[in-house]
Amino acid sequence: EADIYQTPRYLVIGTGKKITLECSQTMGHDKMYWYQQDPGMELHLIHYSYGVNSTEKGDLSSESTVSRIRTEHFPLTLESARPSHTSQYLCASSVETSGFETQYFGPGTRLLVL
Amino acid sequence: KNQVEQSPQSLIILEGKNCTLQCNYTVSPFSNLRWYKQDTGRGPVSLTIMTFSENTKSNGRYTATLDADTKQSSLHITASQLSDSASYICVVSDRGSTLGRLYFGRGTQLTVWP
């Protein structure tokens, strides 16, 4: 079982609200990711970080922002939620072992924007 | 365009039966291929990882095969159990390190009936 946590697990919120999805890991991993996943679709990378004070945008255009002030913490913020943001958000961290990167995923946050 | 295609999209089998899931990819360069299991409401968990030189790898009742020449992989599940009901995701990496890029398939949704 990976030591990576996400809160909240479920969130229902109205349009225009500001929300922050929390992600923390206790494995000391440098690289962390945020993915968006819709039912029956592949995971889309929206943000990633190589370490403290490093943040990069992923492949999928996103109106969210992230920060990485501490190694263990990688929160994602939506300044103004919209119904199009309804999705599942997965956080992951990774470590390189024997030359290969292994990702560990959190349980996800299911977001519904009304 | 680098892609990962999985088939079938969904599959229903009876408990105790075997099944095989397919993954075709066009990712180049190729470093490794992973199969993940994602239970409903959870994050993906790695089942196997295979590199260019590996043809077969097993993890309990799960056996993955890789044909790097035809860029095909399969995941065979033997003597299925109810707990095997999940989405199985094929992920291809173009580089082994954390600098690599990951390409996700859409997954095969497997349902095992009693």
PDB file of C-alpha atoms in Angstrom:
ATOM      1  CA  GLU A   1       0.000   0.000   0.000  1.00  0.00           C
ATOM      2  CA  ALA A   2       1.456   3.328  -1.098  1.00  0.00           C
ATOM      3  CA  ASP A   3       1.791   6.118   1.460  1.00  0.00           C
ATOM      4  CA  ILE A   4       0.136   8.782  -0.635  1.00  0.00           C
ATOM      5  CA  TYR A   5      -3.012  10.514   0.487  1.00  0.00           C
ATOM      6  CA  GLN A   6      -5.611  12.726  -1.091  1.00  0.00           C
ATOM      7  CA  THR A   7      -8.307  14.821   0.512  1.00  0.00           C
ATOM      8  CA  PRO A   8     -11.140  15.252   0.136  1.00  0.00           C
ATOM      9  CA  ARG A   9     -12.144  11.965  -1.473  1.00  0.00           C
ATOM     10  CA  TYR A  10     -15.403  13.441  -2.738  1.00  0.00           C
ATOM     11  CA  LEU A  11     -16.356  17.081  -3.259  1.00  0.00           C
ATOM     12  CA  VAL A  12     -19.552  18.673  -4.530  1.00  0.00           C
ATOM     13  CA  ILE A  13     -19.275  22.399  -5.025  1.00  0.00           C
ATOM     14  CA  GLY A  14     -21.011  25.243  -6.789  1.00  0.00           C
ATOM     15  CA  THR A  15     -19.781  27.102  -9.840  1.00  0.00           C
ATOM     16  CA  GLY A  16     -17.363  29.919  -9.118  1.00  0.00           C
ATOM     17  CA  LYS A  17     -16.030  28.550  -5.842  1.00  0.00           C
ATOM     18  CA  LYS A  18     -12.314  28.283  -5.139  1.00  0.00           C
ATOM     19  CA  ILE A  19     -11.165  24.800  -4.189  1.00  0.00           C
ATOM     20  CA  THR A  20      -7.902  23.150  -3.210  1.00  0.00           C
ATOM     21  CA  LEU A  21      -7.317  19.439  -3.592  1.00  0.00           C
ATOM     22  CA  GLU A  22      -4.727  18.150  -1.162  1.00  0.00           C
ATOM     23  CA  CYS A  23      -2.088  15.524  -1.890  1.00  0.00           C
ATOM     24  CA  SER A  24       0.642  14.361   0.447  1.00  0.00           C
ATOM     25  CA  GLN A  25       3.124  11.515   0.438  1.00  0.00           C
ATOM     26  CA  THR A  26       5.423  10.240   3.159  1.00  0.00           C
ATOM     27  CA  MET A  27       7.819   8.315   0.925  1.00  0.00           C
ATOM     28  CA  GLY A  28      10.210  11.213   0.317  1.00  0.00           C
ATOM     29  CA  HIS A  29       9.661  11.071  -3.449  1.00  0.00           C
ATOM     30  CA  ASP A  30      10.871  14.074  -5.426  1.00  0.00           C
ATOM     31  CA  LYS A  31       8.619  13.758  -8.455  1.00  0.00           C
ATOM     32  CA  MET A  32       4.878  14.247  -8.106  1.00  0.00           C
ATOM     33  CA  TYR A  33       2.013  14.432 -10.571  1.00  0.00           C
ATOM     34  CA  TRP A  34      -1.612  15.442 -10.956  1.00  0.00           C
ATOM     35  CA  TYR A  35      -3.780  13.573 -13.440  1.00  0.00           C
ATOM     36  CA  GLN A  36      -7.362  14.082 -14.561  1.00  0.00           C
ATOM     37  CA  GLN A  37      -9.378  10.976 -15.364  1.00  0.00           C
ATOM     38  CA  ASP A  38     -12.865  10.808 -16.823  1.00  0.00           C
ATOM     39  CA  PRO A  39     -14.836   7.529 -16.916  1.00  0.00           C
ATOM     40  CA  GLY A  40     -13.564   5.166 -19.597  1.00  0.00           C
ATOM     41  CA  MET A  41     -10.815   7.551 -20.623  1.00  0.00           C
ATOM     42  CA  GLU A  42      -7.068   7.582 -20.179  1.00  0.00           C
ATOM     43  CA  LEU A  43      -5.307   9.549 -17.488  1.00  0.00           C
ATOM     44  CA  HIS A  44      -4.314  13.018 -18.632  1.00  0.00           C
ATOM     45  CA  LEU A  45      -1.323  14.723 -17.043  1.00  0.00           C
ATOM     46  CA  ILE A  46      -2.180  18.246 -15.922  1.00  0.00           C
ATOM     47  CA  HIS A  47       0.746  19.166 -13.657  1.00  0.00           C
ATOM     48  CA  TYR A  48       3.967  17.689 -12.372  1.00  0.00           C
ATOM     49  CA  SER A  49       6.882  18.636 -10.168  1.00  0.00           C
ATOM     50  CA  TYR A  50      10.485  17.466 -10.009  1.00  0.00           C
ATOM     51  CA  GLY A  51      10.906  18.671  -6.443  1.00  0.00           C
ATOM     52  CA  VAL A  52      10.542  21.627  -4.119  1.00  0.00           C
ATOM     53  CA  ASN A  53       9.847  24.895  -5.954  1.00  0.00           C
ATOM     54  CA  SER A  54       9.500  23.052  -9.274  1.00  0.00           C
ATOM     55  CA  THR A  55       6.164  22.948 -11.090  1.00  0.00           C
ATOM     56  CA  GLU A  56       5.418  22.193 -14.736  1.00  0.00           C
ATOM     57  CA  LYS A  57       2.287  22.075 -16.842  1.00  0.00           C
ATOM     58  CA  GLY A  58       1.337  18.737 -18.314  1.00  0.00           C
ATOM     59  CA  ASP A  59      -0.199  17.705 -21.586  1.00  0.00           C
ATOM     60  CA  LEU A  60      -3.774  18.669 -20.822  1.00  0.00           C
ATOM     61  CA  SER A  61      -4.562  22.357 -20.655  1.00  0.00           C
ATOM     62  CA  SER A  62      -5.869  23.085 -17.211  1.00  0.00           C
ATOM     63  CA  GLU A  63      -7.132  26.138 -15.418  1.00  0.00           C
ATOM     64  CA  SER A  64      -5.744  24.805 -12.175  1.00  0.00           C
ATOM     65  CA  THR A  65      -2.498  25.761 -10.456  1.00  0.00           C
ATOM     66  CA  VAL A  66      -0.158  23.820  -8.199  1.00  0.00           C
ATOM     67  CA  SER A  67       2.555  24.580  -5.675  1.00  0.00           C
ATOM     68  CA  ARG A  68       5.416  22.576  -4.188  1.00  0.00           C
ATOM     69  CA  ILE A  69       6.706  24.262  -1.071  1.00  0.00           C
ATOM     70  CA  ARG A  70       7.467  20.999   0.719  1.00  0.00           C
ATOM     71  CA  THR A  71       8.586  17.675  -0.705  1.00  0.00           C
ATOM     72  CA  GLU A  72       5.661  15.815   0.779  1.00  0.00           C
ATOM     73  CA  HIS A  73       2.904  18.203  -0.237  1.00  0.00           C
ATOM     74  CA  PHE A  74       1.560  18.999  -3.745  1.00  0.00           C
ATOM     75  CA  PRO A  75      -1.811  20.773  -3.609  1.00  0.00           C
ATOM     76  CA  LEU A  76      -3.885  21.633  -6.674  1.00  0.00           C
ATOM     77  CA  THR A  77      -6.065  24.745  -6.720  1.00  0.00           C
ATOM     78  CA  LEU A  78      -8.973  25.777  -8.900  1.00  0.00           C
ATOM     79  CA  GLU A  79      -9.591  29.501  -8.507  1.00  0.00           C
ATOM     80  CA  SER A  80     -13.112  29.384  -9.946  1.00  0.00           C
ATOM     81  CA  ALA A  81     -14.705  25.971 -10.388  1.00  0.00           C
ATOM     82  CA  ARG A  82     -16.860  25.275 -13.431  1.00  0.00           C
ATOM     83  CA  PRO A  83     -19.024  22.268 -14.410  1.00  0.00           C
ATOM     84  CA  SER A  84     -16.375  21.349 -17.004  1.00  0.00           C
ATOM     85  CA  HIS A  85     -13.990  20.671 -14.101  1.00  0.00           C
ATOM     86  CA  THR A  86     -16.139  17.765 -12.965  1.00  0.00           C
ATOM     87  CA  SER A  87     -13.831  14.778 -13.042  1.00  0.00           C
ATOM     88  CA  GLN A  88     -11.650  12.506 -10.963  1.00  0.00           C
ATOM     89  CA  TYR A  89      -8.273  13.919  -9.978  1.00  0.00           C
ATOM     90  CA  LEU A  90      -5.443  11.511  -9.204  1.00  0.00           C
ATOM     91  CA  CYS A  91      -2.213  12.476  -7.486  1.00  0.00           C
ATOM     92  CA  ALA A  92       0.914  10.361  -7.827  1.00  0.00           C
ATOM     93  CA  SER A  93       4.522  10.353  -6.755  1.00  0.00           C
ATOM     94  CA  SER A  94       7.352   8.389  -8.260  1.00  0.00           C
ATOM     95  CA  VAL A  95      10.796   7.020  -7.551  1.00  0.00           C
ATOM     96  CA  GLU A  96      13.449   5.626  -9.841  1.00  0.00           C
ATOM     97  CA  THR A  97      14.435   2.073  -8.900  1.00  0.00           C
ATOM     98  CA  SER A  98      16.900  -0.063 -10.869  1.00  0.00           C
ATOM     99  CA  GLY A  99      16.703   2.427 -13.714  1.00  0.00           C
ATOM    100  CA  PHE A 100      12.920   2.466 -13.930  1.00  0.00           C
ATOM    101  CA  GLU A 101      10.412   4.959 -12.648  1.00  0.00           C
ATOM    102  CA  THR A 102       7.645   3.542 -10.494  1.00  0.00           C
ATOM    103  CA  GLN A 103       4.562   5.630  -9.830  1.00  0.00           C
ATOM    104  CA  TYR A 104       2.426   5.366  -6.736  1.00  0.00           C
ATOM    105  CA  PHE A 105      -1.089   6.751  -6.956  1.00  0.00           C
ATOM    106  CA  GLY A 106      -3.345   8.215  -4.348  1.00  0.00           C
ATOM    107  CA  PRO A 107      -7.002   7.144  -4.084  1.00  0.00           C
ATOM    108  CA  GLY A 108      -8.242  10.149  -6.049  1.00  0.00           C
ATOM    109  CA  THR A 109     -10.656  13.001  -5.488  1.00  0.00           C
ATOM    110  CA  ARG A 110     -13.996  12.883  -7.269  1.00  0.00           C
ATOM    111  CA  LEU A 111     -15.094  16.440  -7.991  1.00  0.00           C
ATOM    112  CA  LEU A 112     -18.600  17.465  -9.013  1.00  0.00           C
ATOM    113  CA  VAL A 113     -19.194  21.103  -9.886  1.00  0.00           C
ATOM    114  CA  LEU A 114     -22.824  22.125 -10.062  1.00  0.00           C
TER     115      LEU A 114
ATOM    116  CA  LYS B   1       1.650  10.266 -32.718  1.00  0.00           C
ATOM    117  CA  ASN B   2       2.491   8.099 -29.742  1.00  0.00           C
ATOM    118  CA  GLN B   3      -0.508   6.094 -28.702  1.00  0.00           C
ATOM    119  CA  VAL B   4      -1.562   3.199 -26.529  1.00  0.00           C
ATOM    120  CA  GLU B   5      -4.663   1.277 -27.583  1.00  0.00           C
ATOM    121  CA  GLN B   6      -6.346  -1.320 -25.404  1.00  0.00           C
ATOM    122  CA  SER B   7      -8.935  -3.950 -26.221  1.00  0.00           C
ATOM    123  CA  PRO B   8     -11.529  -4.935 -25.424  1.00  0.00           C
ATOM    124  CA  GLN B   9     -12.997  -1.809 -23.890  1.00  0.00           C
ATOM    125  CA  SER B  10     -14.958  -3.971 -21.457  1.00  0.00           C
ATOM    126  CA  LEU B  11     -15.202  -7.642 -20.658  1.00  0.00           C
ATOM    127  CA  ILE B  12     -17.495  -9.780 -18.527  1.00  0.00           C
ATOM    128  CA  ILE B  13     -16.412 -13.251 -17.478  1.00  0.00           C
ATOM    129  CA  LEU B  14     -17.547 -15.837 -14.958  1.00  0.00           C
ATOM    130  CA  GLU B  15     -15.575 -16.500 -11.824  1.00  0.00           C
ATOM    131  CA  GLY B  16     -12.916 -19.138 -12.348  1.00  0.00           C
ATOM    132  CA  LYS B  17     -12.509 -18.458 -16.067  1.00  0.00           C
ATOM    133  CA  ASN B  18      -9.390 -17.130 -17.752  1.00  0.00           C
ATOM    134  CA  CYS B  19      -9.163 -13.995 -19.860  1.00  0.00           C
ATOM    135  CA  THR B  20      -6.645 -12.043 -21.912  1.00  0.00           C
ATOM    136  CA  LEU B  21      -6.462  -8.284 -22.322  1.00  0.00           C
ATOM    137  CA  GLN B  22      -4.617  -6.647 -25.200  1.00  0.00           C
ATOM    138  CA  CYS B  23      -2.453  -3.545 -25.524  1.00  0.00           C
ATOM    139  CA  ASN B  24      -0.990  -2.182 -28.768  1.00  0.00           C
ATOM    140  CA  TYR B  25       1.325   0.798 -28.741  1.00  0.00           C
ATOM    141  CA  THR B  26       3.142   3.051 -31.157  1.00  0.00           C
ATOM    142  CA  VAL B  27       5.343   4.795 -28.581  1.00  0.00           C
ATOM    143  CA  SER B  28       8.888   5.374 -29.718  1.00  0.00           C
ATOM    144  CA  PRO B  29      11.450   5.230 -28.306  1.00  0.00           C
ATOM    145  CA  PHE B  30      10.324   2.462 -26.002  1.00  0.00           C
ATOM    146  CA  SER B  31      11.660   1.875 -22.521  1.00  0.00           C
ATOM    147  CA  ASN B  32       9.135  -0.203 -20.630  1.00  0.00           C
ATOM    148  CA  LEU B  33       5.488  -1.197 -20.409  1.00  0.00           C
ATOM    149  CA  ARG B  34       3.464  -1.519 -17.247  1.00  0.00           C
ATOM    150  CA  TRP B  35       0.095  -3.012 -16.511  1.00  0.00           C
ATOM    151  CA  TYR B  36      -1.870  -1.346 -13.730  1.00  0.00           C
ATOM    152  CA  LYS B  37      -4.994  -2.477 -11.914  1.00  0.00           C
ATOM    153  CA  GLN B  38      -7.411   0.236 -10.869  1.00  0.00           C
ATOM    154  CA  ASP B  39     -10.205  -0.708  -8.521  1.00  0.00           C
ATOM    155  CA  THR B  40     -13.316   1.454  -8.568  1.00  0.00           C
ATOM    156  CA  GLY B  41     -12.727   4.594  -6.546  1.00  0.00           C
ATOM    157  CA  ARG B  42      -9.017   3.901  -6.108  1.00  0.00           C
ATOM    158  CA  GLY B  43      -5.789   4.889  -7.781  1.00  0.00           C
ATOM    159  CA  PRO B  44      -3.965   2.514 -10.173  1.00  0.00           C
ATOM    160  CA  VAL B  45      -1.602  -0.065  -8.695  1.00  0.00           C
ATOM    161  CA  SER B  46       1.260  -1.542 -10.711  1.00  0.00           C
ATOM    162  CA  LEU B  47       1.000  -5.258 -11.547  1.00  0.00           C
ATOM    163  CA  THR B  48       3.995  -5.834 -13.824  1.00  0.00           C
ATOM    164  CA  ILE B  49       6.713  -3.963 -15.666  1.00  0.00           C
ATOM    165  CA  MET B  50       8.371  -5.257 -18.803  1.00  0.00           C
ATOM    166  CA  THR B  51      11.370  -3.986 -20.723  1.00  0.00           C
ATOM    167  CA  PHE B  52      12.404  -4.466 -24.323  1.00  0.00           C
ATOM    168  CA  SER B  53      14.255  -7.692 -23.609  1.00  0.00           C
ATOM    169  CA  GLU B  54      11.523  -9.388 -21.601  1.00  0.00           C
ATOM    170  CA  ASN B  55       8.849 -11.574 -23.193  1.00  0.00           C
ATOM    171  CA  THR B  56       6.903 -12.791 -20.189  1.00  0.00           C
ATOM    172  CA  LYS B  57       6.492 -11.767 -16.585  1.00  0.00           C
ATOM    173  CA  SER B  58       4.161 -13.167 -13.970  1.00  0.00           C
ATOM    174  CA  ASN B  59       2.687 -11.798 -10.777  1.00  0.00           C
ATOM    175  CA  GLY B  60       0.574 -14.489  -9.163  1.00  0.00           C
ATOM    176  CA  ARG B  61      -2.396 -15.193 -11.428  1.00  0.00           C
ATOM    177  CA  TYR B  62      -1.414 -12.320 -13.730  1.00  0.00           C
ATOM    178  CA  THR B  63       0.927 -13.017 -16.648  1.00  0.00           C
ATOM    179  CA  ALA B  64       2.034 -10.275 -19.004  1.00  0.00           C
ATOM    180  CA  THR B  65       3.640 -10.835 -22.375  1.00  0.00           C
ATOM    181  CA  LEU B  66       5.462  -8.390 -24.598  1.00  0.00           C
ATOM    182  CA  ASP B  67       6.343  -8.541 -28.285  1.00  0.00           C
ATOM    183  CA  ALA B  68       8.520  -5.500 -28.850  1.00  0.00           C
ATOM    184  CA  ASP B  69       8.749  -6.205 -32.581  1.00  0.00           C
ATOM    185  CA  THR B  70       5.004  -5.964 -33.153  1.00  0.00           C
ATOM    186  CA  LYS B  71       4.557  -3.519 -30.247  1.00  0.00           C
ATOM    187  CA  GLN B  72       1.942  -5.640 -28.582  1.00  0.00           C
ATOM    188  CA  SER B  73       1.406  -6.725 -25.012  1.00  0.00           C
ATOM    189  CA  SER B  74      -1.170  -8.880 -23.330  1.00  0.00           C
ATOM    190  CA  LEU B  75      -2.248  -9.483 -19.756  1.00  0.00           C
ATOM    191  CA  HIS B  76      -3.566 -12.959 -19.020  1.00  0.00           C
ATOM    192  CA  ILE B  77      -5.586 -13.547 -15.870  1.00  0.00           C
ATOM    193  CA  THR B  78      -5.898 -17.135 -14.743  1.00  0.00           C
ATOM    194  CA  ALA B  79      -8.746 -18.552 -12.636  1.00  0.00           C
ATOM    195  CA  SER B  80     -10.445 -15.190 -12.224  1.00  0.00           C
ATOM    196  CA  GLN B  81     -11.813 -14.088  -8.872  1.00  0.00           C
ATOM    197  CA  LEU B  82     -14.478 -11.551  -7.983  1.00  0.00           C
ATOM    198  CA  SER B  83     -11.723  -9.266  -6.715  1.00  0.00           C
ATOM    199  CA  ASP B  84     -10.257  -9.127 -10.212  1.00  0.00           C
ATOM    200  CA  SER B  85     -13.148  -6.849 -11.226  1.00  0.00           C
ATOM    201  CA  ALA B  86     -11.371  -3.599 -12.049  1.00  0.00           C
ATOM    202  CA  SER B  87      -9.999  -1.499 -14.866  1.00  0.00           C
ATOM    203  CA  TYR B  88      -6.669  -2.690 -16.268  1.00  0.00           C
ATOM    204  CA  ILE B  89      -4.513   0.043 -17.718  1.00  0.00           C
ATOM    205  CA  CYS B  90      -1.533  -0.333 -20.031  1.00  0.00           C
ATOM    206  CA  VAL B  91       1.138   2.368 -19.667  1.00  0.00           C
ATOM    207  CA  VAL B  92       4.171   2.769 -21.920  1.00  0.00           C
ATOM    208  CA  SER B  93       7.231   4.828 -21.029  1.00  0.00           C
ATOM    209  CA  ASP B  94       9.632   6.263 -23.559  1.00  0.00           C
ATOM    210  CA  ARG B  95      12.415   6.452 -20.995  1.00  0.00           C
ATOM    211  CA  GLY B  96      13.067   4.555 -17.797  1.00  0.00           C
ATOM    212  CA  SER B  97      14.001   7.488 -15.607  1.00  0.00           C
ATOM    213  CA  THR B  98      11.740  10.092 -14.042  1.00  0.00           C
ATOM    214  CA  LEU B  99      12.581  12.281 -17.042  1.00  0.00           C
ATOM    215  CA  GLY B 100      10.574   9.936 -19.254  1.00  0.00           C
ATOM    216  CA  ARG B 101       7.091  10.469 -20.545  1.00  0.00           C
ATOM    217  CA  LEU B 102       4.240   8.090 -19.817  1.00  0.00           C
ATOM    218  CA  TYR B 103       1.537   7.146 -22.322  1.00  0.00           C
ATOM    219  CA  PHE B 104      -1.680   5.750 -20.873  1.00  0.00           C
ATOM    220  CA  GLY B 105      -4.263   3.513 -22.482  1.00  0.00           C
ATOM    221  CA  ARG B 106      -7.947   3.942 -21.709  1.00  0.00           C
ATOM    222  CA  GLY B 107      -8.093   0.660 -19.880  1.00  0.00           C
ATOM    223  CA  THR B 108     -10.167  -2.493 -20.123  1.00  0.00           C
ATOM    224  CA  GLN B 109     -13.023  -2.682 -17.640  1.00  0.00           C
ATOM    225  CA  LEU B 110     -13.192  -6.276 -16.407  1.00  0.00           C
ATOM    226  CA  THR B 111     -16.214  -7.566 -14.526  1.00  0.00           C
ATOM    227  CA  VAL B 112     -16.116 -10.993 -12.936  1.00  0.00           C
ATOM    228  CA  TRP B 113     -19.506 -12.515 -12.141  1.00  0.00           C
ATOM    229  CA  PRO B 114     -20.087 -15.256  -9.585  1.00  0.00           C
TER     230      PRO B 114
END
